[in-house]
GROMACS .gro file of C-alpha atoms in nm:
model
  339
    1UNK     CA    1   0.000   0.000   0.000
    2UNK     CA    2   0.131   0.345  -0.095
    3UNK     CA    3   0.001   0.669   0.060
    4UNK     CA    4   0.078   1.015  -0.076
    5UNK     CA    5   0.103   1.269   0.207
    6UNK     CA    6   0.048   1.645   0.170
    7UNK     CA    7   0.136   1.895   0.445
    8UNK     CA    8   0.048   2.266   0.407
    9UNK     CA    9  -0.064   2.377   0.754
   10UNK     CA   10   0.174   2.669   0.796
   11UNK     CA   11   0.498   2.770   0.624
   12UNK     CA   12   0.633   2.445   0.485
   13UNK     CA   13   0.509   2.253   0.183
   14UNK     CA   14   0.580   1.887   0.255
   15UNK     CA   15   0.507   1.598   0.019
   16UNK     CA   16   0.597   1.231   0.074
   17UNK     CA   17   0.504   0.875  -0.021
   18UNK     CA   18   0.478   0.606   0.247
   19UNK     CA   19   0.498   0.242   0.143
   20UNK     CA   20   0.357  -0.008   0.393
   21UNK     CA   21   0.645  -0.246   0.323
   22UNK     CA   22   0.938  -0.011   0.264
   23UNK     CA   23   0.849   0.296   0.471
   24UNK     CA   24   0.909   0.645   0.328
   25UNK     CA   25   1.024   0.595  -0.030
   26UNK     CA   26   1.030   0.962  -0.133
   27UNK     CA   27   0.985   1.296   0.038
   28UNK     CA   28   1.035   1.661  -0.045
   29UNK     CA   29   1.006   1.974   0.167
   30UNK     CA   30   1.004   2.338   0.071
   31UNK     CA   31   1.052   2.580   0.359
   32UNK     CA   32   0.924   2.936   0.339
   33UNK     CA   33   1.170   3.069   0.599
   34UNK     CA   34   1.338   3.308   0.355
   35UNK     CA   35   0.999   3.435   0.238
   36UNK     CA   36   0.886   3.527   0.590
   37UNK     CA   37   1.220   3.621   0.744
   38UNK     CA   38   1.196   3.993   0.667
   39UNK     CA   39   0.862   4.009   0.851
   40UNK     CA   40   0.989   3.829   1.161
   41UNK     CA   41   0.716   3.564   1.138
   42UNK     CA   42   0.471   3.387   0.910
   43UNK     CA   43   0.248   3.605   0.691
   44UNK     CA   44  -0.060   3.384   0.626
   45UNK     CA   45  -0.150   3.524   0.282
   46UNK     CA   46   0.206   3.484   0.153
   47UNK     CA   47   0.221   3.132   0.297
   48UNK     CA   48  -0.100   3.029   0.118
   49UNK     CA   49   0.015   3.165  -0.218
   50UNK     CA   50   0.349   2.989  -0.191
   51UNK     CA   51   0.180   2.656  -0.117
   52UNK     CA   52  -0.022   2.701  -0.436
   53UNK     CA   53   0.301   2.748  -0.633
   54UNK     CA   54   0.489   2.455  -0.476
   55UNK     CA   55   0.237   2.175  -0.406
   56UNK     CA   56   0.189   2.026  -0.754
   57UNK     CA   57   0.557   2.051  -0.862
   58UNK     CA   58   0.661   1.876  -0.539
   59UNK     CA   59   0.401   1.602  -0.592
   60UNK     CA   60   0.541   1.541  -0.939
   61UNK     CA   61   0.892   1.538  -0.791
   62UNK     CA   62   0.821   1.272  -0.526
   63UNK     CA   63   0.632   1.052  -0.772
   64UNK     CA   64   0.934   1.059  -1.001
   65UNK     CA   65   1.172   1.003  -0.711
   66UNK     CA   66   0.971   0.698  -0.598
   67UNK     CA   67   0.945   0.571  -0.955
   68UNK     CA   68   0.567   0.577  -0.920
   69UNK     CA   69   0.270   0.691  -1.123
   70UNK     CA   70  -0.076   0.786  -1.003
   71UNK     CA   71  -0.185   0.424  -1.056
   72UNK     CA   72   0.056   0.313  -0.781
   73UNK     CA   73  -0.100   0.540  -0.516
   74UNK     CA   74  -0.369   0.379  -0.301
   75UNK     CA   75  -0.480   0.686  -0.106
   76UNK     CA   76  -0.397   1.051  -0.044
   77UNK     CA   77  -0.353   1.193   0.306
   78UNK     CA   78  -0.357   1.567   0.364
   79UNK     CA   79  -0.342   1.793   0.667
   80UNK     CA   80  -0.699   1.895   0.748
   81UNK     CA   81  -0.608   2.099   1.057
   82UNK     CA   82  -0.520   2.265   1.282
   83UNK     CA   83  -0.327   2.543   1.110
   84UNK     CA   84  -0.365   2.857   0.900
   85UNK     CA   85  -0.698   2.838   0.719
   86UNK     CA   86  -0.568   2.957   0.381
   87UNK     CA   87  -0.266   2.728   0.390
   88UNK     CA   88  -0.480   2.432   0.493
   89UNK     CA   89  -0.723   2.488   0.206
   90UNK     CA   90  -0.440   2.450  -0.045
   91UNK     CA   91  -0.353   2.101   0.079
   92UNK     CA   92  -0.715   2.003   0.131
   93UNK     CA   93  -0.810   2.122  -0.218
   94UNK     CA   94  -0.517   1.956  -0.391
   95UNK     CA   95  -0.552   1.631  -0.196
   96UNK     CA   96  -0.926   1.597  -0.241
   97UNK     CA   97  -0.913   1.693  -0.610
   98UNK     CA   98  -0.639   1.445  -0.695
   99UNK     CA   99  -0.814   1.169  -0.502
  100UNK     CA  100  -1.133   1.236  -0.695
  101UNK     CA  101  -0.948   1.241  -1.027
  102UNK     CA  102  -0.753   0.926  -0.945
  103UNK     CA  103  -1.059   0.752  -0.792
  104UNK     CA  104  -0.888   0.669  -0.461
  105UNK     CA  105  -0.969   0.753  -0.096
  106UNK     CA  106  -0.863   1.085   0.058
  107UNK     CA  107  -0.786   1.102   0.430
  108UNK     CA  108  -0.791   1.423   0.634
  109UNK     CA  109  -0.514   1.407   0.896
  110UNK     CA  110  -0.483   1.597   1.222
  111UNK     CA  111  -0.153   1.787   1.211
  112UNK     CA  112  -0.059   1.709   1.571
  113UNK     CA  113  -0.143   1.340   1.527
  114UNK     CA  114   0.105   1.348   1.240
  115UNK     CA  115   0.374   1.477   1.476
  116UNK     CA  116   0.270   1.231   1.747
  117UNK     CA  117   0.311   0.936   1.510
  118UNK     CA  118   0.632   1.060   1.343
  119UNK     CA  119   0.862   0.850   1.569
  120UNK     CA  120   0.686   0.540   1.434
  121UNK     CA  121   0.866   0.605   1.106
  122UNK     CA  122   1.190   0.502   1.276
  123UNK     CA  123   1.326   0.148   1.306
  124UNK     CA  124   1.285   0.152   1.684
  125UNK     CA  125   0.916   0.227   1.733
  126UNK     CA  126   0.740   0.306   2.062
  127UNK     CA  127   0.462   0.074   2.168
  128UNK     CA  128   0.133   0.200   2.311
  129UNK     CA  129   0.065   0.339   2.565
  130UNK     CA  130   0.299   0.636   2.607
  131UNK     CA  131   0.311   1.003   2.694
  132UNK     CA  132   0.362   1.235   2.397
  133UNK     CA  133   0.522   1.577   2.427
  134UNK     CA  134   0.423   1.779   2.121
  135UNK     CA  135   0.628   2.096   2.120
  136UNK     CA  136   0.645   2.334   1.826
  137UNK     CA  137   0.594   2.693   1.716
  138UNK     CA  138   0.218   2.670   1.751
  139UNK     CA  139   0.165   2.401   2.015
  140UNK     CA  140   0.299   2.276   2.347
  141UNK     CA  141   0.104   1.993   2.500
  142UNK     CA  142   0.138   1.665   2.686
  143UNK     CA  143  -0.087   1.381   2.573
  144UNK     CA  144  -0.168   1.045   2.728
  145UNK     CA  145  -0.171   0.812   2.425
  146UNK     CA  146  -0.344   0.479   2.482
  147UNK     CA  147  -0.376   0.379   2.116
  148UNK     CA  148  -0.430   0.532   1.774
  149UNK     CA  149  -0.699   0.797   1.820
  150UNK     CA  150  -0.723   0.744   2.197
  151UNK     CA  151  -0.576   1.071   2.322
  152UNK     CA  152  -0.620   1.262   2.646
  153UNK     CA  153  -0.456   1.602   2.690
  154UNK     CA  154  -0.274   1.614   3.022
  155UNK     CA  155  -0.160   1.974   2.992
  156UNK     CA  156  -0.098   2.244   2.734
  157UNK     CA  157   0.022   2.602   2.704
  158UNK     CA  158  -0.220   2.868   2.824
  159UNK     CA  159  -0.043   3.134   2.616
  160UNK     CA  160   0.270   3.120   2.397
  161UNK     CA  161   0.389   2.783   2.273
  162UNK     CA  162   0.755   2.698   2.341
  163UNK     CA  163   0.857   2.747   1.979
  164UNK     CA  164   0.671   3.078   1.968
  165UNK     CA  165   0.861   3.189   2.279
  166UNK     CA  166   1.189   3.102   2.103
  167UNK     CA  167   1.086   3.310   1.800
  168UNK     CA  168   0.973   3.610   2.003
  169UNK     CA  169   1.279   3.601   2.225
  170UNK     CA  170   1.507   3.587   1.922
  171UNK     CA  171   1.324   3.887   1.776
  172UNK     CA  172   1.371   4.084   2.099
  173UNK     CA  173   1.744   4.004   2.087
  174UNK     CA  174   1.776   4.088   1.718
  175UNK     CA  175   1.863   3.731   1.616
  176UNK     CA  176   1.618   3.699   1.327
  177UNK     CA  177   1.369   3.431   1.232
  178UNK     CA  178   1.327   3.140   1.302
  179UNK     CA  179   1.436   3.183   1.660
  180UNK     CA  180   1.494   2.826   1.782
  181UNK     CA  181   1.810   2.745   1.585
  182UNK     CA  182   1.948   3.098   1.636
  183UNK     CA  183   1.912   3.085   2.014
  184UNK     CA  184   2.043   2.727   2.038
  185UNK     CA  185   2.352   2.824   1.837
  186UNK     CA  186   2.417   3.137   2.045
  187UNK     CA  187   2.362   2.946   2.371
  188UNK     CA  188   2.659   2.719   2.289
  189UNK     CA  189   2.886   3.008   2.392
  190UNK     CA  190   2.679   3.102   2.695
  191UNK     CA  191   2.789   3.051   3.055
  192UNK     CA  192   2.588   2.871   3.319
  193UNK     CA  193   2.478   3.063   3.626
  194UNK     CA  194   2.527   3.415   3.489
  195UNK     CA  195   2.154   3.484   3.464
  196UNK     CA  196   1.864   3.313   3.635
  197UNK     CA  197   1.525   3.313   3.467
  198UNK     CA  198   1.193   3.176   3.603
  199UNK     CA  199   1.062   2.826   3.533
  200UNK     CA  200   0.697   2.923   3.474
  201UNK     CA  201   0.421   2.733   3.656
  202UNK     CA  202   0.656   2.476   3.804
  203UNK     CA  203   0.599   2.599   4.161
  204UNK     CA  204   0.242   2.466   4.159
  205UNK     CA  205   0.075   2.133   4.077
  206UNK     CA  206  -0.043   2.060   3.726
  207UNK     CA  207   0.086   2.009   3.375
  208UNK     CA  208  -0.006   2.338   3.208
  209UNK     CA  209   0.261   2.550   3.040
  210UNK     CA  210   0.311   2.927   3.017
  211UNK     CA  211   0.598   3.095   2.836
  212UNK     CA  212   0.482   3.455   2.786
  213UNK     CA  213   0.615   3.564   3.127
  214UNK     CA  214   0.952   3.407   3.050
  215UNK     CA  215   0.966   3.603   2.725
  216UNK     CA  216   0.898   3.926   2.922
  217UNK     CA  217   1.172   3.839   3.172
  218UNK     CA  218   1.418   3.797   2.884
  219UNK     CA  219   1.313   4.133   2.738
  220UNK     CA  220   1.383   4.306   3.070
  221UNK     CA  221   1.716   4.127   3.102
  222UNK     CA  222   1.814   4.222   2.749
  223UNK     CA  223   1.732   4.590   2.803
  224UNK     CA  224   1.952   4.602   3.113
  225UNK     CA  225   2.246   4.418   2.954
  226UNK     CA  226   2.539   4.578   2.772
  227UNK     CA  227   2.428   4.383   2.460
  228UNK     CA  228   2.777   4.248   2.402
  229UNK     CA  229   2.822   3.918   2.222
  230UNK     CA  230   2.897   3.742   2.550
  231UNK     CA  231   2.598   3.897   2.722
  232UNK     CA  232   2.368   3.783   2.442
  233UNK     CA  233   2.513   3.432   2.459
  234UNK     CA  234   2.458   3.422   2.836
  235UNK     CA  235   2.098   3.538   2.797
  236UNK     CA  236   2.035   3.280   2.525
  237UNK     CA  237   2.182   3.010   2.750
  238UNK     CA  238   1.963   3.116   3.044
  239UNK     CA  239   1.650   3.130   2.829
  240UNK     CA  240   1.706   2.790   2.668
  241UNK     CA  241   1.787   2.638   3.006
  242UNK     CA  242   1.465   2.779   3.154
  243UNK     CA  243   1.251   2.640   2.870
  244UNK     CA  244   1.419   2.298   2.883
  245UNK     CA  245   1.394   2.278   3.263
  246UNK     CA  246   1.026   2.373   3.253
  247UNK     CA  247   0.945   2.108   2.993
  248UNK     CA  248   1.158   1.854   3.183
  249UNK     CA  249   0.967   1.913   3.506
  250UNK     CA  250   0.629   1.881   3.335
  251UNK     CA  251   0.734   1.563   3.152
  252UNK     CA  252   0.855   1.408   3.475
  253UNK     CA  253   0.523   1.485   3.639
  254UNK     CA  254   0.327   1.341   3.346
  255UNK     CA  255   0.521   1.015   3.361
  256UNK     CA  256   0.464   0.990   3.736
  257UNK     CA  257   0.094   1.068   3.691
  258UNK     CA  258   0.033   0.812   3.415
  259UNK     CA  259   0.287   0.549   3.519
  260UNK     CA  260   0.409   0.521   3.159
  261UNK     CA  261   0.769   0.431   3.082
  262UNK     CA  262   0.776   0.564   2.726
  263UNK     CA  263   0.790   0.926   2.615
  264UNK     CA  264   0.747   1.039   2.255
  265UNK     CA  265   0.887   1.384   2.180
  266UNK     CA  266   0.792   1.548   1.850
  267UNK     CA  267   0.745   1.886   1.683
  268UNK     CA  268   0.999   2.146   1.575
  269UNK     CA  269   1.141   2.212   1.923
  270UNK     CA  270   1.210   1.839   1.966
  271UNK     CA  271   1.518   1.899   1.750
  272UNK     CA  272   1.675   2.100   2.034
  273UNK     CA  273   1.982   1.905   2.146
  274UNK     CA  274   1.968   2.023   2.508
  275UNK     CA  275   1.605   1.914   2.540
  276UNK     CA  276   1.675   1.573   2.388
  277UNK     CA  277   1.966   1.509   2.621
  278UNK     CA  278   1.775   1.601   2.934
  279UNK     CA  279   1.463   1.401   2.847
  280UNK     CA  280   1.668   1.098   2.741
  281UNK     CA  281   1.844   1.105   3.079
  282UNK     CA  282   1.508   1.138   3.255
  283UNK     CA  283   1.364   0.827   3.091
  284UNK     CA  284   1.681   0.625   3.145
  285UNK     CA  285   1.668   0.712   3.515
  286UNK     CA  286   1.317   0.561   3.522
  287UNK     CA  287   1.416   0.248   3.324
  288UNK     CA  288   1.211   0.383   3.035
  289UNK     CA  289   1.288   0.522   2.693
  290UNK     CA  290   1.242   0.846   2.501
  291UNK     CA  291   1.160   0.833   2.130
  292UNK     CA  292   1.220   1.106   1.874
  293UNK     CA  293   1.169   1.142   1.499
  294UNK     CA  294   1.484   1.194   1.295
  295UNK     CA  295   1.576   1.562   1.273
  296UNK     CA  296   1.435   1.611   0.922
  297UNK     CA  297   1.094   1.492   1.043
  298UNK     CA  298   1.081   1.714   1.354
  299UNK     CA  299   0.948   2.016   1.165
  300UNK     CA  300   0.631   2.002   0.956
  301UNK     CA  301   0.671   1.746   0.678
  302UNK     CA  302   0.478   1.527   0.437
  303UNK     CA  303   0.623   1.201   0.572
  304UNK     CA  304   0.439   1.222   0.904
  305UNK     CA  305   0.113   1.301   0.723
  306UNK     CA  306   0.161   1.010   0.483
  307UNK     CA  307   0.224   0.773   0.776
  308UNK     CA  308  -0.072   0.905   0.976
  309UNK     CA  309  -0.286   0.861   0.666
  310UNK     CA  310  -0.167   0.502   0.636
  311UNK     CA  311  -0.248   0.435   1.003
  312UNK     CA  312  -0.598   0.576   0.957
  313UNK     CA  313  -0.651   0.384   0.632
  314UNK     CA  314  -0.542   0.061   0.803
  315UNK     CA  315  -0.780   0.130   1.089
  316UNK     CA  316  -1.070   0.156   0.843
  317UNK     CA  317  -0.969  -0.173   0.683
  318UNK     CA  318  -0.965  -0.326   1.032
  319UNK     CA  319  -1.318  -0.205   1.094
  320UNK     CA  320  -1.220   0.065   1.344
  321UNK     CA  321  -1.345   0.366   1.151
  322UNK     CA  322  -1.473   0.489   0.820
  323UNK     CA  323  -1.376   0.740   0.554
  324UNK     CA  324  -1.535   1.082   0.584
  325UNK     CA  325  -1.755   1.222   0.310
  326UNK     CA  326  -1.584   1.369   0.005
  327UNK     CA  327  -1.588   1.740   0.085
  328UNK     CA  328  -1.326   2.013   0.085
  329UNK     CA  329  -1.322   2.112   0.451
  330UNK     CA  330  -1.042   2.242   0.671
  331UNK     CA  331  -1.041   2.274   1.050
  332UNK     CA  332  -0.805   2.554   1.162
  333UNK     CA  333  -0.902   2.479   1.523
  334UNK     CA  334  -0.927   2.110   1.598
  335UNK     CA  335  -0.865   1.968   1.948
  336UNK     CA  336  -0.679   1.639   1.926
  337UNK     CA  337  -0.917   1.483   2.179
  338UNK     CA  338  -1.196   1.505   1.918
  339UNK     CA  339  -1.030   1.234   1.707
   0.00000   0.00000   0.00000
């Protein structure tokens, strides 16, 4: 079985083909970072137009790369939501239209379920149940995952997502966009213990996140600093350490609360080396294991959508669901617990 995956929820056009026997046999990703960089963030209208320009050429590219034709594709999976409404409609429209023309099923995929399942693309796959940490530019949440589609949110951000906090902090410090890689790189030259920033909402019970106050604390620290290269590196180090410590504490609590020994970490921020190291050590200390997608599949990508589409298709074949009606619908707001 071969599934064509289409991802257009935000600022990356991702296309991939998943083969049930061979795994991902072709994938392509076009990032709009350069397009949005001068604005310091994603401009929705520009994002939508760029998806229109890139989607079909990338589909043709992956089909050629996989040595496939439309007759080899069994179904098309596309990101139905959540995300930017205009960007979503590009993928939904292209996916649904091709499926109709090719006379094959089309499967609307939840973007965060795609991230949640991305580590299952690796050779060493996590077994259910597990806790999933989904941490990106638009989302930060902890999910109790019992099985495919059986999700319970344990805690999420009440304001800025972790990735959003990285972007806004980088903008305050004049580091450009996207902020995560820029801060991580600068933090390599930072010194421990120079600055101390708060670990938001860790002094009370619960698994909710909040990063807007941390961003404000960095802004105040930056304004008072001499803005030298070393000072910026020390601030970046303190900020990254505060984010990682906060996530670490919440993950530890979630594992204790659920009793699970497996932690899946996915989303753009899961590429952060410091976060990976700390969470890996946490799980090893509990005789458990942390699972991550390969770095290229941490950010938005077509591979995770293709795999999620396959999982949903297989569930229908197993009698655990049904295909939705053929309609072009996007869901910019779509709680994962509704699946």
